[in-house]
Amino acid sequence: MVRRDTMLLFDLEPDEAGPDAAAVTGSVTGTGPGAGPEDGSGAGPGGARGGRVPALADPVRAAARSARALLARQPRRRLVALGTAVAVVVGGTAGVTVAVRHARADAAERARVAAVVASPGGVRDLGHGGLTAAWTTPLTGEVLGALPGTVVTADGGDVVGLRLADGREAWRHALGGQVDCGPAAVAGERAATPTTLTCLAGPAADRRVTVIDARGDVVGQRDLGDATGHDLHPLAGGGLLDVQRTGEVPPPAPILDESDLTAFYPDGLLVGQGVRLTVTDAVTGDARWVADIPFRPVADVRTCGLAPDQDAGFRVHTEATVRVSATVVDVEGCGVAADYLPDGAPLTAPPGSVQDALVPDPSGGFARVGDTSAFLDARGAVRFTVPSVAALPVATDGPAPQRLVLDGSGHLVALGADGARVWPAGGRSGTGPRVTTVLARAGGVVLSLGADNRTLVAQRADDGAATWNVRLPGGLTAVGQPEVVTDGRVAVLAVGTGMGQGAVTHVVGVDLRTGETWTAAPPATGDPLRLLAVDGRLLAYTATDTVVAGTLPGGETAWAREGTLTLLAPRAPR
């Protein structure tokens, strides 16, 4: 009778020779320990004839060699188990390869999401097809700012920290009325969630400053006393900015309209006030830096504009506008213009008109936006200027090497780091769709609002080719600049329509790849719905107590109300 184990004899050599034929070489015929190779090559235990394993990875090669040596020492009845072991080694290695690929894909996705969250308007996940309220809480005052894991609001004279996770109150401090906290979020600014918040409170005659840390604890307070005549601004890192005017006030002029300006000031405005900036530690009062911005004569007074005069007619508008964010202090006014980093380092931004503000560039650095725009690096050195209006996206999924501008006819032009044209190719202008503003640059797409304010337009970021255009849902016509967030695949817009009490805010989602849209459209009137990205999560809020009712695509109702703060999240899959 033939024993079952003799049927298990097999040859580890391939049937056909070839360059990579011998993944494992040698044959096994011995029936006891130490049996040698059948051909008597004497190539060592197991009878390997010097075969190589060029097609396999090193771990598999080593495993095959070990298996050959072990097989040669085993009786026939054990060959099935050992053959299975060889298969397990090879199959296990394939499984490891798949696992490594999955791990790399997971790491790449985590890096992509981290880049999105670190970008202006970046949200971890917006889903596809609608949003729902994860939580909603009454909002009795303004949204003042954010700390890690917390959104900070005003409630009467209190400053309140609400947990992003569930909307519940995490901490509360009674500071007094007229609360102003900073640094405030600025659209398009690349800045991390601050770890401290500086808050001003109380009437002008008795102002106080308080610094709150990331845990919601009060780091310190300082009484400022009578701050009448001081323009105070909270700064990043627990700083306090005091803006005061210096120098001679220009005499009033009996100006009735703008046509009188040049007649009354034929040589321009020769006398005016400068600005002094004083930054102190908000808690200790210690000086951090001081800067004086002198008044410079203005040749064309019309660039200053007019302001109503308390006696009669108008006067030249000489007030200075101060814009403060987490990354820049920008001062613009009639005869004064300067920009500083929060540490006091002056930026070398070319001066613009009163209307040309220096704003953060979502890809890093800054841009002076005007009929002639300038792009600057993070320390304010001018990269290049261009005789076009800078078109900065509101939301992005990461920095980009290109800068976008609008030509004179409303077409997008992409410029490289040195200002050289990237697209349209060949120096052509007046090509592509006409747009009014860039909403987002994400997922390899530049998303813009069409010139009719009713169409969304997508162009490839690398060459400007138009990929799709679609009307806003429900025939909406946008009024003003929509607010935008993105997760790199989807963009969500807060689109205002109408004016004043007849204004309505709609929330529109769009797939950046396909142009598919969906909408949540509460018939809110009055103050617009605002969008705020904090730590990669999306908040929607309004500032008054009027109730709005709305319906989401999933059937949820009353998801946003004026006077509420809502955390929006993707609907759970059904």
XYZ file of C-alpha atoms in Angstrom:
574
model
C 0.000 0.000 0.000
C 1.313 3.414 -0.882
C 1.761 5.572 2.185
C -0.023 8.919 2.101
C 3.131 10.868 2.867
C 4.882 9.644 -0.315
C 2.253 11.522 -2.319
C 3.400 14.696 -0.690
C 6.829 14.643 -2.297
C 7.329 17.776 -4.447
C 10.088 19.527 -6.295
C 10.928 23.132 -5.448
C 12.500 23.764 -8.862
C 10.489 25.604 -11.500
C 9.209 23.623 -14.473
C 10.939 25.894 -16.958
C 14.233 27.681 -16.742
C 14.490 31.376 -17.353
C 16.253 34.472 -16.133
C 14.175 34.546 -12.968
C 12.942 30.970 -13.106
C 14.559 29.677 -9.949
C 12.825 31.586 -7.257
C 13.872 28.668 -5.039
C 16.249 26.011 -6.434
C 17.141 22.439 -5.532
C 14.962 19.373 -5.009
C 14.293 17.337 -1.912
C 14.443 13.537 -1.975
C 16.004 12.618 1.318
C 13.882 10.912 3.910
C 15.906 11.650 6.961
C 17.858 14.365 8.667
C 20.868 15.588 6.776
C 19.821 14.242 3.387
C 21.730 15.991 0.601
C 20.749 17.223 -2.836
C 19.587 14.767 -5.465
C 22.200 15.818 -8.021
C 25.039 15.603 -5.556
C 26.156 19.132 -6.187
C 27.294 19.460 -2.647
C 26.053 23.013 -2.554
C 25.411 22.830 1.139
C 22.625 21.666 3.366
C 19.399 21.398 1.509
C 21.097 21.008 -1.845
C 20.826 24.599 -2.997
C 22.676 24.989 -6.278
C 23.578 28.630 -5.918
C 20.179 29.818 -7.182
C 19.370 33.494 -6.644
C 16.103 35.278 -6.016
C 16.431 38.496 -8.014
C 12.691 39.024 -8.453
C 11.841 38.960 -4.754
C 12.423 41.417 -1.973
C 15.202 40.692 0.533
C 12.879 39.420 3.308
C 11.332 36.910 0.923
C 14.752 35.843 -0.396
C 16.015 35.245 3.100
C 12.885 33.318 4.005
C 13.207 31.132 0.915
C 16.817 30.287 1.714
C 15.935 29.411 5.279
C 13.037 27.286 4.067
C 15.313 25.352 1.681
C 17.772 24.590 4.422
C 15.017 23.497 6.757
C 13.223 21.423 4.128
C 16.340 19.455 3.391
C 16.474 18.273 6.992
C 12.832 17.211 7.300
C 11.185 13.818 6.654
C 8.706 13.635 3.779
C 5.676 13.555 6.011
C 6.459 17.116 7.179
C 6.812 18.652 3.746
C 3.190 19.712 3.454
C 3.417 21.890 6.540
C 6.717 23.344 5.439
C 5.420 24.020 1.949
C 2.527 25.846 3.524
C 5.017 27.833 5.580
C 6.773 28.962 2.406
C 3.433 30.046 0.982
C 2.670 31.878 4.188
C 6.017 33.673 4.016
C 5.380 34.839 0.456
C 1.705 35.608 1.025
C 2.492 37.320 4.293
C 5.034 39.523 2.572
C 2.410 40.491 -0.002
C 0.087 41.338 2.856
C 2.785 43.461 4.450
C 3.230 45.276 1.119
C -0.492 46.051 0.996
C -0.387 47.181 4.620
C 2.559 49.478 3.874
C 0.673 50.972 0.946
C -2.352 51.581 3.156
C -0.148 53.127 5.845
C 1.461 55.441 3.309
C -1.942 56.425 1.928
C -3.194 57.111 5.457
C -0.124 59.211 6.229
C -0.563 61.158 2.988
C -4.218 61.811 3.805
C -3.328 62.977 7.323
C -0.744 65.333 5.855
C -3.287 66.631 3.330
C -5.870 67.295 6.037
C -3.255 68.965 8.255
C -2.318 71.286 5.375
C -5.998 72.130 4.842
C -6.603 72.874 8.525
C -3.525 75.115 8.629
C -4.822 77.110 5.661
C -7.316 79.993 5.546
C -10.878 78.678 5.659
C -9.640 75.101 6.060
C -12.099 72.510 7.445
C -11.369 68.821 8.046
C -14.447 67.376 6.386
C -17.442 68.997 4.697
C -18.914 65.747 3.451
C -20.838 65.723 0.205
C -24.467 66.673 -0.126
C -25.339 68.686 2.947
C -24.520 69.675 6.501
C -26.326 69.201 9.763
C -26.155 70.880 13.163
C -23.893 68.950 15.541
C -24.941 71.415 18.241
C -26.609 74.812 18.503
C -26.469 77.304 21.351
C -27.969 80.761 21.836
C -25.706 83.667 20.973
C -26.505 86.818 22.883
C -23.455 88.797 21.820
C -20.626 88.874 19.324
C -18.211 86.087 18.486
C -15.000 87.534 19.908
C -12.388 85.035 18.780
C -11.092 81.538 19.320
C -8.657 79.574 21.453
C -7.632 75.944 20.879
C -10.767 73.817 21.132
C -12.852 76.839 22.119
C -14.878 79.589 20.500
C -15.116 82.778 22.582
C -18.301 84.858 22.698
C -19.736 87.815 24.574
C -22.719 87.452 26.916
C -23.593 90.858 28.299
C -20.502 91.949 30.204
C -19.074 88.414 30.306
C -16.591 86.693 28.061
C -17.534 83.035 27.621
C -15.577 80.086 26.238
C -17.686 77.405 24.527
C -16.241 73.959 23.817
C -16.095 73.081 20.148
C -16.812 69.449 20.986
C -20.332 70.018 22.332
C -21.038 73.756 22.545
C -21.138 73.703 26.341
C -19.692 76.472 28.464
C -16.093 75.761 29.431
C -15.361 78.977 31.316
C -16.735 82.482 31.939
C -15.207 85.767 33.088
C -17.071 88.945 34.030
C -15.092 91.746 32.352
C -17.674 94.498 31.815
C -19.408 95.845 28.724
C -18.060 97.010 25.358
C -15.834 93.958 25.029
C -13.302 93.805 22.202
C -10.935 90.813 21.937
C -8.123 89.919 19.603
C -6.349 88.931 17.553
C -9.398 88.594 15.321
C -9.611 86.180 12.418
C -9.106 87.807 9.015
C -10.350 86.214 5.800
C -7.511 84.720 3.782
C -4.957 84.964 6.595
C -2.644 82.015 7.232
C -2.479 82.011 11.029
C -2.797 79.311 13.673
C -5.466 79.465 16.354
C -4.005 81.821 18.990
C -3.014 80.497 22.405
C -3.871 83.750 24.196
C -6.672 86.257 23.792
C -6.393 89.916 24.777
C -9.697 91.561 25.700
C -10.589 95.218 26.303
C -13.706 96.022 28.311
C -15.462 98.862 30.102
C -16.383 102.426 29.098
C -13.790 104.730 27.561
C -13.440 106.570 30.850
C -12.567 103.380 32.719
C -11.062 100.842 30.331
C -9.489 97.551 31.421
C -7.426 94.936 29.572
C -7.455 91.201 30.360
C -5.359 88.360 28.910
C -6.831 84.847 28.805
C -4.752 81.747 28.022
C -5.589 78.602 26.054
C -7.158 76.900 29.095
C -9.455 79.853 29.685
C -7.553 81.089 32.738
C -6.954 84.797 33.288
C -3.221 85.423 32.947
C -3.518 88.984 34.205
C -5.473 92.238 34.141
C -4.568 95.902 34.042
C -6.653 99.016 34.610
C -6.049 101.532 31.834
C -8.072 104.355 33.358
C -9.421 107.056 31.062
C -8.722 105.955 27.488
C -10.622 108.801 25.822
C -8.738 109.876 22.714
C -6.826 106.578 22.543
C -7.536 104.109 19.766
C -6.771 100.773 21.452
C -6.394 97.409 19.688
C -5.660 93.938 21.128
C -2.579 92.335 19.565
C -1.333 88.783 19.224
C 0.835 87.391 22.014
C -0.766 89.422 24.811
C 0.069 92.808 23.311
C -1.898 96.060 23.369
C -1.662 98.689 20.616
C -2.351 102.352 21.398
C -2.817 104.600 18.324
C -2.561 108.368 18.787
C -2.442 111.264 16.343
C 0.500 113.647 16.425
C 1.279 116.999 14.834
C -0.815 119.856 13.552
C -4.482 119.489 12.689
C -5.200 120.960 9.222
C -7.500 123.992 9.351
C -11.149 123.433 8.426
C -12.238 124.479 4.962
C -15.694 125.569 3.704
C -15.949 122.722 1.225
C -19.379 121.880 -0.121
C -18.477 119.037 -2.456
C -15.464 117.254 -3.917
C -15.116 119.756 -6.748
C -14.107 122.377 -4.166
C -11.118 120.338 -2.982
C -8.665 121.216 -5.703
C -9.801 124.834 -5.724
C -9.241 125.215 -1.982
C -5.998 123.164 -1.972
C -4.344 124.088 -5.302
C -0.941 122.933 -4.003
C -2.301 119.869 -2.230
C -2.603 119.240 1.495
C 0.650 120.481 3.016
C -0.185 120.203 6.717
C -1.582 117.206 8.534
C -1.232 114.815 11.454
C 1.071 111.879 11.829
C 0.463 108.700 13.840
C 2.256 107.231 16.863
C 1.963 103.499 17.543
C 2.806 102.309 21.046
C 2.711 98.599 21.824
C 2.898 97.405 25.420
C 2.582 94.147 27.275
C -1.123 94.094 28.064
C -0.603 92.747 31.598
C 2.528 94.530 32.813
C 2.354 97.703 30.739
C 6.008 97.300 29.727
C 6.810 98.886 26.367
C 7.449 96.491 23.502
C 7.921 98.916 20.654
C 7.072 102.430 19.482
C 6.816 103.739 15.926
C 6.157 107.237 14.626
C 4.588 107.617 11.194
C 5.103 111.183 9.917
C 2.601 113.084 7.808
C 3.664 113.461 4.196
C 2.144 116.174 1.971
C -0.593 114.965 -0.337
C -0.487 116.338 -3.877
C -3.998 115.233 -4.867
C -6.348 115.910 -1.956
C -9.107 113.969 -3.692
C -7.373 110.747 -2.648
C -8.170 111.632 0.977
C -11.907 112.050 0.461
C -14.376 114.150 2.433
C -15.880 113.900 5.910
C -18.866 115.841 7.283
C -17.833 118.919 9.240
C -19.621 119.627 12.509
C -19.978 123.317 11.648
C -20.929 123.305 7.983
C -20.232 121.514 4.772
C -17.365 119.040 4.626
C -13.706 118.796 5.506
C -10.819 116.718 4.234
C -10.977 113.189 5.642
C -7.745 113.027 7.634
C -8.534 110.096 9.927
C -6.214 107.094 9.807
C -7.534 103.569 9.483
C -5.746 100.922 11.532
C -6.207 97.263 10.596
C -4.846 94.703 13.029
C -4.580 90.946 12.498
C -2.499 88.091 13.834
C 0.237 88.834 11.297
C 0.253 92.560 10.509
C -0.538 96.091 11.724
C -1.600 98.223 8.757
C -2.002 101.998 9.025
C -3.478 103.937 6.112
C -4.783 107.496 5.982
C -4.471 110.877 4.398
C -0.734 111.531 4.294
C 0.195 108.533 6.463
C 0.935 104.938 5.466
C 3.005 102.230 7.147
C 2.898 98.537 7.968
C 4.455 96.557 10.810
C 4.760 92.978 11.921
C 3.403 92.250 15.421
C 6.983 92.350 16.761
C 7.416 95.914 15.493
C 9.520 95.146 12.436
C 8.539 97.589 9.672
C 7.465 96.154 6.357
C 8.919 97.631 3.206
C 5.551 97.621 1.466
C 5.314 100.261 -1.249
C 2.873 102.971 -0.198
C -0.587 102.852 -1.721
C -3.586 105.135 -1.686
C -5.895 105.342 1.324
C -7.988 102.580 -0.212
C -5.055 100.218 -0.903
C -4.773 98.020 2.177
C -1.978 95.601 2.899
C -3.614 92.213 3.409
C -2.289 88.730 4.230
C -1.581 86.495 1.241
C -3.072 82.988 1.761
C 0.109 81.449 0.330
C 2.321 83.412 2.710
C 3.522 86.971 2.933
C 1.316 89.913 2.043
C -0.231 91.741 -0.876
C -0.925 95.413 -1.441
C -4.183 95.324 -3.371
C -4.966 98.131 -5.786
C -5.001 98.967 -9.477
C -1.289 98.262 -9.203
C -0.687 95.421 -6.756
C 2.458 94.351 -4.944
C 3.267 90.916 -3.524
C 5.592 90.782 -0.534
C 7.360 88.056 1.414
C 6.825 87.323 5.115
C 9.176 90.160 6.182
C 7.707 92.674 3.764
C 10.318 92.610 1.020
C 8.692 93.227 -2.358
C 8.684 90.157 -4.582
C 7.153 91.933 -7.555
C 4.568 94.504 -8.553
C 2.036 94.170 -11.344
C -0.377 96.672 -12.964
C -3.378 94.521 -12.066
C -5.650 93.868 -9.113
C -4.478 91.017 -6.880
C -7.086 88.232 -6.701
C -6.549 86.507 -3.356
C -8.595 83.366 -2.612
C -10.656 83.389 0.579
C -10.049 79.687 1.327
C -7.257 77.312 0.263
C -5.968 73.813 0.955
C -2.336 74.888 1.226
C 0.242 77.342 -0.118
C 0.595 77.674 -3.891
C 3.592 78.756 -5.989
C 1.439 81.007 -8.159
C -0.218 84.347 -7.490
C -3.477 85.327 -9.169
C -4.457 88.736 -10.527
C -7.370 90.071 -12.563
C -6.592 91.787 -15.844
C -8.491 94.860 -16.970
C -11.316 92.800 -18.479
C -11.918 90.536 -15.498
C -9.930 87.484 -16.606
C -7.640 85.605 -14.246
C -3.898 85.589 -14.859
C -1.496 83.380 -12.889
C 1.997 84.667 -12.099
C 5.051 82.818 -10.870
C 7.172 83.695 -7.829
C 9.057 86.296 -9.904
C 5.921 87.827 -11.436
C 6.338 86.082 -14.788
C 3.117 84.957 -16.460
C 2.315 81.257 -16.015
C -1.092 81.239 -17.687
C -2.760 82.035 -20.016
C 0.099 80.789 -22.157
C 1.843 82.853 -24.798
C 1.204 86.186 -23.128
C -2.419 86.146 -24.208
C -4.881 88.192 -22.153
C -8.619 88.466 -22.273
C -9.003 84.686 -22.327
C -10.950 82.382 -20.057
C -14.123 83.162 -18.149
C -14.736 86.641 -16.745
C -14.917 86.659 -12.947
C -15.287 89.163 -10.141
C -13.532 87.422 -7.253
C -11.633 84.247 -6.412
C -13.458 82.220 -3.787
C -11.176 79.227 -3.243
C -8.090 77.528 -4.562
C -8.176 73.868 -3.570
C -8.120 70.389 -5.045
C -6.182 71.633 -8.064
C -9.029 74.025 -8.904
C -9.456 77.803 -8.763
C -13.088 78.531 -7.892
C -14.383 82.009 -8.766
C -17.617 83.943 -8.862
C -18.582 84.799 -12.420
C -18.995 88.358 -13.640
C -22.779 87.976 -13.473
C -22.569 87.167 -9.720
C -24.790 84.164 -10.437
C -22.304 81.620 -11.768
C -19.567 79.557 -10.143
C -16.560 79.048 -12.413
C -13.796 76.449 -12.053
C -10.383 76.615 -13.721
C -7.464 74.222 -13.414
C -4.870 75.718 -11.111
C -1.918 74.518 -13.181
C -2.902 75.918 -16.588
C -6.091 77.993 -16.146
C -8.212 75.794 -18.402
C -11.928 76.134 -17.643
C -13.283 72.820 -16.338
C -16.907 73.676 -15.517
C -19.296 76.481 -14.693
C -22.632 76.190 -12.928
C -25.360 78.546 -11.812
C -25.846 79.112 -8.110
C -28.716 76.928 -6.888
C -32.182 78.406 -7.012
C -31.148 81.200 -9.378
C -29.337 83.076 -6.591
C -27.478 86.296 -7.312
C -24.693 87.013 -4.847
C -24.480 90.432 -3.218
C -21.078 91.237 -1.793
C -18.228 88.843 -1.114
C -19.368 85.312 -0.180
C -17.701 83.732 2.817
C -15.935 80.486 1.924
C -14.504 77.376 3.590
C -13.073 74.221 2.015
C -11.861 70.739 2.898
C -9.840 70.487 -0.317
C -12.550 68.578 -2.164
C -15.685 70.586 -1.430
C -16.220 74.316 -0.918
C -19.073 75.754 1.159
C -20.150 79.351 0.562
C -22.304 81.727 2.574
C -24.005 83.658 -0.220
C -25.851 86.827 0.675
C -28.669 88.056 -1.543
C -30.655 91.265 -1.295
C -29.859 94.355 0.752
C -30.679 95.587 4.251
C -33.639 93.965 5.941
C -34.408 92.127 2.727
C -31.037 90.361 2.719
C -31.066 86.571 2.748
C -28.147 84.248 3.421
C -27.888 80.857 1.706
C -25.313 78.156 2.357
C -24.167 76.568 -0.884
C -21.918 73.533 -1.241
C -20.044 72.698 -4.432
C -17.944 69.692 -5.442
C -14.713 71.215 -6.749
C -14.086 68.381 -9.187
C -17.520 68.011 -10.779
C -19.346 71.277 -10.084
C -22.235 69.474 -8.408
C -23.991 71.833 -5.977
C -26.360 71.580 -3.073
C -27.838 74.182 -0.763
C -29.169 74.866 2.710
C -31.153 78.053 2.361
C -32.628 79.533 5.514
C -34.727 82.614 4.656
C -32.749 84.760 7.075
C -33.203 88.511 6.829
C -31.079 91.324 8.130
C -27.642 90.457 9.448
C -25.894 87.833 7.334
C -24.957 84.351 8.414
C -21.228 84.135 9.049
C -18.878 81.164 8.619
C -15.901 80.579 10.904
C -13.313 77.771 10.725
C -11.748 76.934 14.097
C -9.333 74.018 14.503
C -10.655 72.487 11.300
C -14.321 72.681 12.316
C -17.046 74.799 10.765
C -19.142 77.223 12.793
C -22.053 79.318 11.517
C -23.446 82.237 13.459
C -25.556 85.367 13.243
C -25.600 88.390 15.474
C -29.237 89.272 16.172
C -32.175 87.529 17.831
C -34.450 87.110 14.813
C -35.335 83.468 14.223
C -34.764 81.991 10.784
C -36.135 78.666 9.650
C -34.391 76.579 7.061
C -34.360 73.120 5.583
C -31.261 71.088 4.843
C -31.131 68.559 2.014
C -31.509 65.802 4.598
C -34.771 67.253 5.886
C -33.443 68.927 9.039
C -35.134 72.220 9.868
C -34.299 75.337 11.877
C -30.581 74.532 11.723
C -29.455 78.149 11.980
C -31.006 81.107 13.727
C -29.983 84.682 14.100
C -28.785 84.859 17.639
C -27.385 81.302 17.571
C -24.010 79.679 17.166
C -24.018 76.339 15.343
C -21.366 73.726 14.702
C -21.998 72.289 11.240
C -20.906 68.766 10.346
C -21.461 66.349 7.467
C -24.550 64.178 7.653
C -23.902 60.627 8.768
C -24.097 58.131 5.874
C -27.410 56.340 5.652
